């Protein structure tokens, strides 16, 4: 026991010496760490108002404890459950479409031998990623509007025009398609980076063994970028709740709440517009915790099965 | 491939075509690829209105100030974190990483910024809360870690202190990553409308993205933009697309020139990370 304490003392004093020696470098961290405490960790503590009756004002500690009241409230709230399932189904369907398409596009880009063409395709396909969500939403609305090009095609083929933006059954399609448009190119950038890291000797060896381009992609490229694929998949799974908040907020309207309202937009309406801060915080906290649990599970599973993980 | 290029570009083409077309043609659904009944009236009306320049100016101010703060803070934080010999990094790195996977959520953030810190209706509510992101720190830290150690040693022998090494050796060598982060933050700031919509009450502080949102929502009518009544009907439909074109123009113009930097920066940061 005594030895143990002494050990600790030595450790602390050597740590102190270390900090003293490197204090200049550590001093770089002072302001950023304070920033993290105030702007990242304080809001986490601020979630405490989910357990308190908070009615606004700067002091979050001046209100009474209510325990899990707000959690029980939203568990019994049908609007919450609708938002919950919309959140799940929008993200899962987006993920199911986006993941294979992005991977396929990355493989195709990698196969393009003409450097100039490859650069051009890349440049164009990254572009939507840099456009403001306000403009993306505006474009989507113009594209699907009654006088827009999609309805133009429909009507010239002899079909009825459809008011896509106000029909709940169309919202998931609009959400997924516009998401692909926005992220397809950008999503490939990490894959392409990973592909440049693959040892070219592997390709040559496979070629000598008589592999064609398809087989090369299947047996060399894909295994080579598997760690990247897994890491991106884990991240996507972690954000399965919390679909693209800004986009939905800009695209949905009361007519499409039925399929478009997700947890974060519900939190926004409840909290910011409705002023039910505590209730909205409880819902938001629930979303955050589920996300954290999902990331952890996905990470563990990936660690066990493919040996690639985030931490 | 050509198909993908076409479908990616088509919405932009359509938007531009619309902005140069007459309102009647737009409502009739005649505009598909080229402008119909070419007119620049909407541009004239919007550009003759000083308000639009005010919002534009606000956006420029927020982007420049915000980007400067963000890049400086990210670099200062990433440098010590890139040093393996710092024992406390065992604590600080997870401290930063954790914020990538969990956050306080919308409401506590809002209460913090608007109520507890009293930043509402100031530029600080726009440029400070998002200044450092864990993702950018990791990207930059990875880049710094890849700079050969010997260069720093040489600097030390020449009598440079820690700060001197950082500003005279590390930063000049880190252009690709600095430009990359700068671009990410600047694009984010340029496009930011949600933060301003939460925190800015006075309309004269709005950035152009938020103003654009109002136009798209039809909350701003052509008359408010300053068109006389005979122009009003003329521009009602194309005002949205014109405003969209004008707002995204700077990004679309700069983008091809800076593209190679961020691709480089992302690749270096990501491959090793």
Coordinates of C-alpha atoms in Angstrom, one line a residue:
Chain A
X1 CA 0.0 0.0 0.0
X2 CA 2.8 2.4 1.0
X3 CA 4.8 1.4 -2.1
X4 CA 1.7 2.0 -4.2
X5 CA 1.2 5.6 -2.8
X6 CA 4.8 6.4 -3.3
X7 CA 4.7 5.1 -6.8
X8 CA 1.8 7.4 -7.5
X9 CA 3.7 10.3 -6.0
X10 CA 6.6 9.7 -8.2
X11 CA 4.3 9.5 -11.2
X12 CA 2.6 12.8 -10.3
X13 CA 5.9 14.6 -9.8
X14 CA 7.4 13.3 -13.0
X15 CA 4.2 14.3 -14.8
X16 CA 4.6 17.7 -13.2
X17 CA 8.2 17.9 -14.4
X18 CA 7.0 16.9 -17.9
X19 CA 4.4 19.7 -17.9
X20 CA 6.9 22.2 -16.7
X21 CA 9.3 21.2 -19.4
X22 CA 6.7 21.3 -22.1
X23 CA 4.6 24.2 -20.8
X24 CA 5.1 26.2 -23.9
X25 CA 3.5 23.6 -26.1
X26 CA 0.8 22.9 -23.6
X27 CA 0.0 26.6 -23.4
X28 CA -1.1 26.4 -27.0
X29 CA -4.0 24.3 -25.7
X30 CA -5.3 26.7 -23.1
X31 CA -7.7 28.7 -25.2
X32 CA -8.9 25.9 -27.4
X33 CA -9.6 23.7 -24.4
X34 CA -11.6 26.5 -22.7
X35 CA -13.4 26.8 -26.0
X36 CA -14.3 23.1 -25.9
X37 CA -15.4 23.3 -22.3
X38 CA -17.7 26.2 -23.0
X39 CA -19.1 25.3 -26.4
X40 CA -19.0 21.5 -26.5
X41 CA -19.1 20.3 -22.9
X42 CA -21.3 22.9 -21.3
X43 CA -24.2 22.2 -23.6
X44 CA -23.9 18.5 -22.6
X45 CA -24.2 19.6 -19.0
X46 CA -27.0 21.9 -20.1
X47 CA -29.0 18.8 -21.1
X48 CA -29.8 18.8 -17.4
X49 CA -32.8 21.0 -18.2
X50 CA -34.4 17.8 -19.6
X51 CA -34.9 16.9 -15.9
X52 CA -36.0 20.3 -14.8
X53 CA -38.9 22.6 -15.4
X54 CA -37.0 25.2 -17.4
X55 CA -39.0 28.2 -18.5
X56 CA -36.4 30.3 -20.2
X57 CA -34.0 32.9 -18.8
X58 CA -30.2 32.7 -18.4
X59 CA -30.1 30.6 -15.3
X60 CA -30.7 27.0 -16.0
X61 CA -30.4 26.0 -12.3
X62 CA -33.2 28.1 -11.0
X63 CA -36.0 25.6 -11.7
X64 CA -37.4 22.6 -9.9
X65 CA -36.5 19.0 -10.6
X66 CA -39.0 16.9 -12.4
X67 CA -37.1 13.7 -12.9
X68 CA -38.0 11.7 -15.9
X69 CA -41.4 13.5 -16.4
X70 CA -40.5 14.8 -19.8
X71 CA -39.1 11.5 -21.0
X72 CA -42.3 9.8 -20.0
X73 CA -44.2 12.5 -21.8
X74 CA -42.5 12.0 -25.1
X75 CA -42.7 8.2 -24.8
X76 CA -46.4 8.6 -24.8
X77 CA -46.4 11.2 -27.6
X78 CA -47.6 9.8 -31.0
X79 CA -45.9 12.7 -32.8
X80 CA -42.6 11.7 -31.3
X81 CA -43.0 8.1 -32.4
X82 CA -43.9 9.2 -35.9
X83 CA -40.8 11.4 -36.0
X84 CA -38.7 8.5 -34.6
X85 CA -39.8 6.1 -37.3
X86 CA -39.5 8.7 -40.1
X87 CA -36.0 9.4 -38.9
X88 CA -35.1 5.7 -39.1
X89 CA -36.7 5.0 -42.4
X90 CA -35.3 8.1 -44.2
X91 CA -31.8 7.4 -43.0
X92 CA -31.9 3.7 -43.6
X93 CA -33.3 4.0 -47.1
X94 CA -30.8 6.8 -47.9
X95 CA -27.9 4.7 -46.6
X96 CA -29.0 1.6 -48.6
X97 CA -29.1 3.6 -51.8
X98 CA -26.1 5.9 -51.2
X99 CA -23.6 3.3 -49.9
X100 CA -23.4 1.0 -53.0
X101 CA -23.8 3.8 -55.5
X102 CA -21.0 5.8 -54.0
X103 CA -18.7 2.8 -53.9
X104 CA -19.6 1.9 -57.5
X105 CA -19.0 5.4 -58.7
X106 CA -15.6 5.5 -56.9
X107 CA -14.6 2.2 -58.6
X108 CA -15.7 3.5 -62.0
X109 CA -13.8 6.8 -61.4
X110 CA -10.7 4.8 -60.5
X111 CA -11.0 2.9 -63.8
X112 CA -11.0 6.0 -65.9
X113 CA -7.6 6.1 -67.5
X114 CA -7.8 9.5 -69.2
X115 CA -6.6 11.8 -66.5
X116 CA -8.2 15.0 -67.8
X117 CA -11.6 13.3 -68.1
X118 CA -11.3 11.9 -64.6
X119 CA -10.4 15.3 -63.2
X120 CA -13.4 16.9 -65.0
X121 CA -15.9 14.3 -63.7
X122 CA -14.5 14.7 -60.2
X123 CA -14.7 18.5 -60.3
X124 CA -18.3 18.4 -61.5
X125 CA -19.4 15.8 -59.1
X126 CA -18.0 17.5 -56.0
X127 CA -19.7 20.8 -56.8
X128 CA -23.1 20.2 -55.2
X129 CA -21.4 19.5 -51.9
X130 CA -20.4 23.2 -51.7
X131 CA -23.7 24.7 -52.5
X132 CA -25.8 26.1 -49.6
X133 CA -28.6 23.9 -48.3
X134 CA -30.9 26.8 -48.9
X135 CA -30.1 26.8 -52.6
X136 CA -30.2 23.0 -52.8
X137 CA -33.7 23.0 -51.3
X138 CA -34.7 25.8 -53.6
X139 CA -33.4 23.9 -56.6
X140 CA -35.2 20.8 -55.5
X141 CA -38.4 22.7 -55.2
X142 CA -38.0 24.2 -58.6
X143 CA -37.2 20.9 -60.2
X144 CA -40.3 19.2 -58.8
X145 CA -42.6 22.1 -59.1
X146 CA -45.7 21.9 -61.3
X147 CA -44.0 24.0 -64.0
X148 CA -40.6 22.3 -63.5
X149 CA -38.7 20.0 -65.8
X150 CA -39.8 16.7 -64.2
X151 CA -43.5 17.5 -64.6
X152 CA -42.7 18.8 -68.1
X153 CA -41.3 15.3 -69.0
X154 CA -44.3 13.7 -67.3
X155 CA -46.9 15.7 -69.2
X156 CA -45.2 15.4 -72.5
X157 CA -45.2 11.6 -72.0
X158 CA -49.0 11.9 -71.5
X159 CA -49.1 11.6 -67.7
X160 CA -50.8 13.8 -65.2
X161 CA -48.7 16.4 -63.5
X162 CA -47.8 15.7 -59.9
X163 CA -47.4 18.2 -57.0
X164 CA -44.5 16.3 -55.6
X165 CA -43.6 18.7 -52.8
X166 CA -47.0 18.5 -51.1
X167 CA -47.5 14.8 -51.2
X168 CA -46.2 12.8 -48.2
X169 CA -45.7 9.6 -50.3
X170 CA -43.1 11.4 -52.4
X171 CA -41.0 12.9 -49.7
X172 CA -38.7 9.9 -49.1
X173 CA -38.0 9.8 -52.8
X174 CA -37.2 13.5 -53.0
X175 CA -35.1 13.2 -49.9
X176 CA -33.0 10.3 -51.1
X177 CA -32.6 11.4 -54.7
X178 CA -31.5 14.9 -53.8
X179 CA -29.2 13.5 -51.2
X180 CA -27.5 11.3 -53.8
X181 CA -27.2 14.3 -56.1
X182 CA -25.5 16.3 -53.4
X183 CA -23.1 13.8 -52.0
X184 CA -22.3 11.3 -54.7
X185 CA -19.1 12.9 -55.8
X186 CA -17.9 14.1 -52.4
X187 CA -18.6 10.6 -50.9
X188 CA -16.0 9.1 -53.3
X189 CA -13.1 11.3 -52.2
X190 CA -12.0 9.2 -49.2
X191 CA -12.4 6.0 -51.3
X192 CA -10.2 7.5 -54.0
X193 CA -7.7 8.5 -51.4
X194 CA -7.6 5.0 -50.1
X195 CA -7.2 3.6 -53.5
X196 CA -4.1 5.6 -54.3
X197 CA -2.6 4.0 -51.2
X198 CA -3.0 0.4 -52.5
X199 CA 0.3 -1.2 -53.5
X200 CA 0.6 -1.3 -57.3
X201 CA 2.6 -4.5 -57.1
X202 CA -0.6 -6.2 -56.0
X203 CA -2.3 -5.2 -59.3
X204 CA 0.6 -6.4 -61.3
X205 CA 0.7 -9.7 -59.5
X206 CA -3.0 -10.2 -60.1
X207 CA -2.6 -9.2 -63.8
X208 CA 0.1 -11.9 -64.3
X209 CA -2.3 -14.3 -62.7
X210 CA -4.7 -13.4 -65.5
X211 CA -7.2 -11.2 -63.8
X212 CA -9.3 -8.9 -65.9
X213 CA -10.3 -5.4 -64.8
X214 CA -13.5 -6.6 -63.0
X215 CA -11.6 -9.2 -61.1
X216 CA -8.9 -6.6 -60.2
X217 CA -11.6 -4.4 -58.7
X218 CA -13.2 -7.2 -56.9
X219 CA -10.1 -8.9 -55.4
X220 CA -7.6 -6.0 -55.1
X221 CA -9.3 -2.7 -54.9
X222 CA -12.2 -3.6 -52.7
X223 CA -10.2 -5.5 -50.1
X224 CA -7.6 -2.6 -50.2
X225 CA -10.2 0.0 -49.2
X226 CA -12.2 -2.2 -46.8
X227 CA -11.0 -0.3 -43.7
X228 CA -12.2 2.9 -45.3
X229 CA -15.5 1.4 -46.2
X230 CA -16.0 0.1 -42.6
X231 CA -15.1 3.4 -41.0
X232 CA -17.5 5.3 -43.2
X233 CA -20.2 2.8 -42.5
X234 CA -19.7 3.0 -38.8
X235 CA -20.0 6.8 -39.0
X236 CA -23.2 6.5 -41.1
X237 CA -24.7 4.1 -38.7
X238 CA -23.9 6.4 -35.8
X239 CA -25.9 9.1 -37.4
X240 CA -28.9 7.0 -38.3
X241 CA -31.0 9.2 -36.0
X242 CA -30.5 12.8 -36.8
X243 CA -31.1 12.8 -40.6
X244 CA -30.1 15.8 -42.5
X245 CA -31.8 18.4 -40.3
X246 CA -31.4 21.5 -42.3
X247 CA -32.5 19.9 -45.5
X248 CA -35.7 18.5 -44.0
X249 CA -36.4 21.8 -42.3
X250 CA -36.1 23.5 -45.6
X251 CA -38.0 21.0 -47.7
X252 CA -40.9 19.8 -45.5
X253 CA -44.2 21.5 -44.9
X254 CA -47.2 20.7 -42.7
X255 CA -48.7 18.7 -45.6
X256 CA -45.7 16.3 -45.6
X257 CA -45.1 16.0 -41.8
X258 CA -46.5 12.5 -42.0
X259 CA -43.4 11.2 -43.7
X260 CA -41.0 14.1 -43.4
X261 CA -41.0 15.1 -39.7
X262 CA -37.9 13.7 -38.0
X263 CA -36.7 13.9 -34.4
X264 CA -34.5 17.0 -34.9
X265 CA -37.2 18.9 -36.8
X266 CA -39.6 18.0 -34.0
X267 CA -37.1 19.2 -31.4
X268 CA -36.8 22.5 -33.4
X269 CA -40.5 23.0 -33.6
X270 CA -41.1 22.1 -29.9
X271 CA -38.2 24.0 -28.5
X272 CA -37.3 27.0 -30.6
X273 CA -40.7 27.7 -32.1
X274 CA -42.8 26.4 -29.3
X275 CA -40.7 27.4 -26.3
X276 CA -41.0 23.9 -24.6
X277 CA -37.3 23.9 -23.9
X278 CA -37.2 21.1 -21.3
X279 CA -39.4 18.8 -23.4
X280 CA -37.4 19.4 -26.5
X281 CA -34.1 18.9 -24.7
X282 CA -35.3 15.5 -23.4
X283 CA -36.1 14.4 -26.9
X284 CA -32.8 15.7 -28.2
X285 CA -30.9 14.0 -25.4
X286 CA -32.6 10.7 -26.3
X287 CA -31.5 11.1 -29.9
X288 CA -27.9 11.9 -28.9
X289 CA -27.6 8.9 -26.6
X290 CA -29.1 6.5 -29.2
X291 CA -26.5 7.8 -31.7
X292 CA -23.7 7.3 -29.3
X293 CA -24.8 3.7 -28.5
X294 CA -25.2 2.9 -32.2
X295 CA -21.7 4.2 -33.0
X296 CA -20.2 2.1 -30.1
X297 CA -22.0 -1.0 -31.2
X298 CA -21.1 -0.6 -34.9
X299 CA -17.5 0.1 -33.9
X300 CA -17.3 -3.0 -31.7
X301 CA -18.8 -5.3 -34.3
X302 CA -16.5 -3.9 -37.0
X303 CA -13.5 -4.3 -34.7
X304 CA -14.4 -8.0 -34.2
X305 CA -15.2 -8.8 -37.8
X306 CA -12.9 -6.7 -39.9
X307 CA -10.4 -5.4 -37.5
X308 CA -11.0 -1.8 -38.6
X309 CA -12.5 0.6 -36.1
X310 CA -12.7 4.3 -35.2
X311 CA -11.0 3.8 -31.8
Chain B
X1 CA -20.0 9.0 -66.6
X2 CA -21.4 11.5 -69.1
X3 CA -24.8 10.9 -67.7
X4 CA -23.7 11.6 -64.2
X5 CA -22.0 14.8 -65.3
X6 CA -25.2 15.8 -67.0
X7 CA -27.5 15.0 -64.1
X8 CA -25.2 16.8 -61.7
X9 CA -25.1 19.9 -63.8
X10 CA -28.6 20.0 -65.0
X11 CA -30.2 21.7 -62.0
X12 CA -27.7 24.5 -62.2
X13 CA -28.3 25.0 -65.9
X14 CA -32.1 25.0 -65.3
X15 CA -31.7 27.6 -62.6
X16 CA -29.6 29.9 -64.8
X17 CA -32.1 29.4 -67.7
X18 CA -34.9 30.3 -65.4
X19 CA -33.3 33.4 -64.1
X20 CA -33.0 34.8 -67.6
X21 CA -36.4 33.8 -68.7
X22 CA -39.7 35.8 -68.6
X23 CA -42.2 35.0 -66.0
X24 CA -44.9 33.9 -68.4
X25 CA -42.6 31.3 -69.9
X26 CA -41.6 29.9 -66.5
X27 CA -45.3 29.5 -65.4
X28 CA -46.1 27.9 -68.7
X29 CA -43.4 25.3 -68.0
X30 CA -41.6 26.1 -71.2
X31 CA -38.2 26.6 -69.7
X32 CA -36.2 23.4 -69.8
X33 CA -32.7 24.0 -70.9
X34 CA -32.3 27.4 -72.5
X35 CA -33.8 30.7 -71.4
X36 CA -37.1 31.5 -73.1
X37 CA -37.8 35.1 -74.0
X38 CA -34.4 36.2 -72.7
X39 CA -34.5 39.1 -70.2
X40 CA -32.1 40.4 -67.6
X41 CA -34.8 42.4 -65.8
X42 CA -34.7 40.4 -62.5
X43 CA -30.9 40.9 -62.3
X44 CA -31.4 44.6 -62.9
X45 CA -34.0 44.9 -60.2
X46 CA -32.2 42.9 -57.6
X47 CA -28.8 44.5 -58.2
X48 CA -30.3 48.0 -58.1
X49 CA -31.5 47.4 -54.5
X50 CA -28.9 48.4 -51.9
X51 CA -30.3 45.8 -49.4
X52 CA -29.0 43.0 -51.4
X53 CA -25.5 44.4 -51.1
X54 CA -25.9 44.9 -47.4
X55 CA -26.7 41.2 -47.0
X56 CA -23.9 40.3 -49.3
X57 CA -21.5 42.4 -47.3
X58 CA -22.7 40.8 -44.0
X59 CA -21.9 37.4 -45.5
X60 CA -18.5 38.5 -46.5
X61 CA -17.7 39.9 -43.1
X62 CA -19.0 36.7 -41.3
X63 CA -17.0 34.5 -43.7
X64 CA -13.7 36.4 -43.3
X65 CA -13.8 36.9 -39.6
X66 CA -15.2 33.4 -38.9
X67 CA -12.6 31.7 -41.1
X68 CA -9.7 33.6 -39.6
X69 CA -10.8 32.7 -36.1
X70 CA -11.5 29.1 -37.0
X71 CA -8.2 28.4 -38.9
X72 CA -6.1 30.1 -36.2
X73 CA -7.7 28.2 -33.4
X74 CA -7.7 24.9 -35.2
X75 CA -4.0 25.2 -36.0
X76 CA -3.0 26.3 -32.5
X77 CA -4.9 23.3 -31.0
X78 CA -3.7 20.7 -33.5
X79 CA 0.0 21.5 -33.2
X80 CA 0.5 20.2 -29.6
X81 CA -1.9 17.3 -30.2
X82 CA 0.3 16.1 -33.1
X83 CA 3.2 15.6 -30.7
X84 CA 3.5 12.1 -29.4
X85 CA 5.8 13.0 -26.7
X86 CA 3.2 15.1 -24.9
X87 CA 1.9 12.7 -22.2
X88 CA -1.3 14.7 -21.5
X89 CA -2.5 14.1 -25.1
X90 CA -3.7 10.7 -23.8
X91 CA -6.3 12.8 -22.1
X92 CA -6.7 15.7 -24.6
X93 CA -7.2 13.7 -27.8
X94 CA -10.2 11.7 -26.5
X95 CA -11.5 14.9 -25.0
X96 CA -11.6 16.3 -28.5
X97 CA -12.8 13.1 -30.2
X98 CA -15.7 12.6 -27.9
X99 CA -17.4 15.7 -29.2
X100 CA -17.6 14.1 -32.7
X101 CA -19.9 11.5 -31.4
X102 CA -22.0 13.3 -28.8
X103 CA -23.1 16.8 -28.3
X104 CA -25.5 18.9 -26.2
X105 CA -28.1 19.1 -28.8
X106 CA -29.9 22.0 -30.3
X107 CA -31.7 23.4 -27.3
X108 CA -28.9 23.6 -24.8
X109 CA -26.7 25.1 -27.4
X110 CA -29.3 27.7 -28.2
X111 CA -29.8 28.5 -24.5
X112 CA -26.0 28.8 -24.0
X113 CA -25.4 31.1 -26.9
X114 CA -28.5 33.2 -26.8
X115 CA -29.2 33.4 -23.1
X116 CA -26.3 32.4 -21.0
X117 CA -23.6 34.1 -23.0
X118 CA -25.8 36.9 -24.3
X119 CA -24.4 36.7 -27.8
X120 CA -27.8 37.0 -29.5
X121 CA -27.9 39.5 -32.4
X122 CA -24.1 39.9 -32.5
X123 CA -21.6 38.6 -35.0
X124 CA -20.1 36.4 -32.2
X125 CA -23.1 34.1 -32.2
X126 CA -22.3 33.4 -35.8
X127 CA -18.5 33.1 -35.9
X128 CA -17.7 31.6 -32.5
X129 CA -19.8 28.6 -31.7
X130 CA -18.7 26.5 -34.7
X131 CA -15.1 27.8 -34.8
X132 CA -13.3 24.5 -33.9
X133 CA -14.5 21.2 -35.1
X134 CA -13.1 17.9 -33.9
X135 CA -12.9 16.7 -37.5
X136 CA -10.8 19.6 -38.7
X137 CA -8.5 19.2 -35.7
X138 CA -7.9 15.6 -36.5
X139 CA -7.3 16.4 -40.1
X140 CA -4.7 19.0 -39.3
X141 CA -3.1 17.1 -36.5
X142 CA -2.5 14.2 -38.9
X143 CA -0.9 16.6 -41.4
X144 CA 1.4 18.2 -38.7
X145 CA 2.4 14.7 -37.5
X146 CA 3.7 13.9 -41.0
X147 CA 6.1 16.9 -41.1
X148 CA 9.7 15.5 -40.6
X149 CA 10.9 15.9 -37.1
X150 CA 14.4 16.9 -38.2
X151 CA 13.1 20.3 -39.6
X152 CA 12.0 21.3 -36.1
X153 CA 15.3 20.2 -34.6
X154 CA 17.1 22.3 -37.2
X155 CA 14.9 25.3 -36.2
X156 CA 15.8 24.7 -32.5
X157 CA 19.5 24.6 -33.2
X158 CA 19.1 27.9 -35.0
X159 CA 17.7 29.3 -31.8
X160 CA 13.9 29.3 -32.5
X161 CA 11.5 28.9 -29.6
X162 CA 8.4 26.8 -29.7
X163 CA 6.4 29.6 -31.1
X164 CA 9.0 30.5 -33.7
X165 CA 9.1 26.9 -34.9
X166 CA 5.3 26.8 -35.2
X167 CA 5.0 30.1 -37.2
X168 CA 8.3 29.9 -39.2
X169 CA 8.6 26.2 -40.0
X170 CA 5.3 24.4 -39.4
X171 CA 2.8 26.8 -40.8
X172 CA 4.6 27.6 -44.0
X173 CA 4.9 23.9 -44.7
X174 CA 1.2 23.2 -44.0
X175 CA -0.3 25.2 -46.9
X176 CA -2.4 22.4 -48.3
X177 CA -4.1 21.6 -45.0
X178 CA -4.5 25.2 -44.0
X179 CA -6.1 26.1 -47.4
X180 CA -8.3 23.0 -47.1
X181 CA -9.6 23.9 -43.6
X182 CA -9.9 27.5 -44.7
X183 CA -12.1 26.5 -47.6
X184 CA -14.3 24.1 -45.5
X185 CA -14.9 26.8 -42.9
X186 CA -15.4 29.6 -45.4
X187 CA -17.9 27.6 -47.5
X188 CA -19.7 26.7 -44.3
X189 CA -19.9 30.3 -43.2
X190 CA -20.9 31.5 -46.6
X191 CA -23.8 29.0 -46.7
X192 CA -24.8 29.3 -43.1
X193 CA -28.4 30.3 -42.6
X194 CA -29.6 28.3 -39.7
X195 CA -27.3 29.9 -37.1
X196 CA -28.2 33.4 -38.2
X197 CA -31.9 32.5 -38.3
X198 CA -31.7 31.4 -34.6
X199 CA -29.6 34.3 -33.3
X200 CA -30.0 37.3 -35.5
X201 CA -33.1 39.4 -35.0
X202 CA -32.3 42.6 -36.7
X203 CA -32.7 42.1 -40.4
X204 CA -29.8 44.4 -41.3
X205 CA -27.4 41.9 -39.8
X206 CA -28.7 39.0 -42.0
X207 CA -26.4 37.1 -44.3
X208 CA -27.5 36.7 -47.9
X209 CA -28.3 33.0 -47.4
X210 CA -30.9 33.8 -44.8
X211 CA -32.4 36.5 -47.0
X212 CA -32.5 34.0 -49.8
X213 CA -34.4 31.6 -47.7
X214 CA -37.0 34.2 -47.1
X215 CA -37.3 34.8 -50.8
X216 CA -37.8 31.1 -51.5
X217 CA -40.4 30.9 -48.8
X218 CA -42.2 33.7 -50.5
X219 CA -41.9 35.7 -47.3
X220 CA -40.2 38.5 -49.4
X221 CA -42.4 39.6 -52.2
X222 CA -41.0 41.2 -55.4
X223 CA -42.5 44.5 -54.3
X224 CA -40.4 44.4 -51.2
X225 CA -37.3 43.9 -53.3
X226 CA -38.2 47.2 -54.8
X227 CA -39.9 46.4 -58.2
X228 CA -42.5 48.8 -59.4
X229 CA -45.9 47.2 -60.1
X230 CA -45.4 46.6 -63.8
X231 CA -42.2 44.8 -63.0
X232 CA -43.7 42.9 -60.2
X233 CA -45.6 40.3 -62.3
X234 CA -42.6 40.2 -64.6
X235 CA -40.2 39.0 -62.0
X236 CA -42.2 37.1 -59.5
X237 CA -41.1 33.7 -60.7
X238 CA -37.6 34.3 -61.8
X239 CA -36.6 36.3 -58.7
X240 CA -35.9 33.1 -56.8
X241 CA -33.6 31.6 -59.4
X242 CA -31.9 34.9 -59.9
X243 CA -31.2 35.3 -56.2
X244 CA -30.0 31.7 -56.0
X245 CA -27.6 32.3 -58.9
X246 CA -26.3 35.4 -57.4
X247 CA -25.8 33.8 -54.0
X248 CA -23.9 30.8 -55.2
X249 CA -22.0 32.6 -57.9
X250 CA -18.8 33.3 -55.8
X251 CA -18.5 29.7 -54.7
X252 CA -19.0 28.4 -58.2
X253 CA -16.4 30.8 -59.6
X254 CA -13.8 30.2 -57.0
X255 CA -14.4 26.5 -56.7
X256 CA -12.6 25.1 -59.7
X257 CA -9.4 27.0 -58.8
X258 CA -9.2 25.8 -55.3
X259 CA -10.5 22.3 -55.8
X260 CA -7.0 20.8 -56.2
X261 CA -5.9 22.1 -52.8
X262 CA -8.7 20.6 -50.8
X263 CA -8.6 17.3 -52.6
X264 CA -4.8 17.2 -51.7
X265 CA -5.5 18.3 -48.2
X266 CA -8.3 15.8 -47.6
X267 CA -6.2 13.0 -49.1
X268 CA -3.1 13.6 -47.0
X269 CA -5.2 14.1 -43.8
X270 CA -7.3 11.1 -44.4
X271 CA -4.9 8.5 -45.7
X272 CA -2.6 8.7 -42.8
X273 CA -5.5 9.1 -40.3

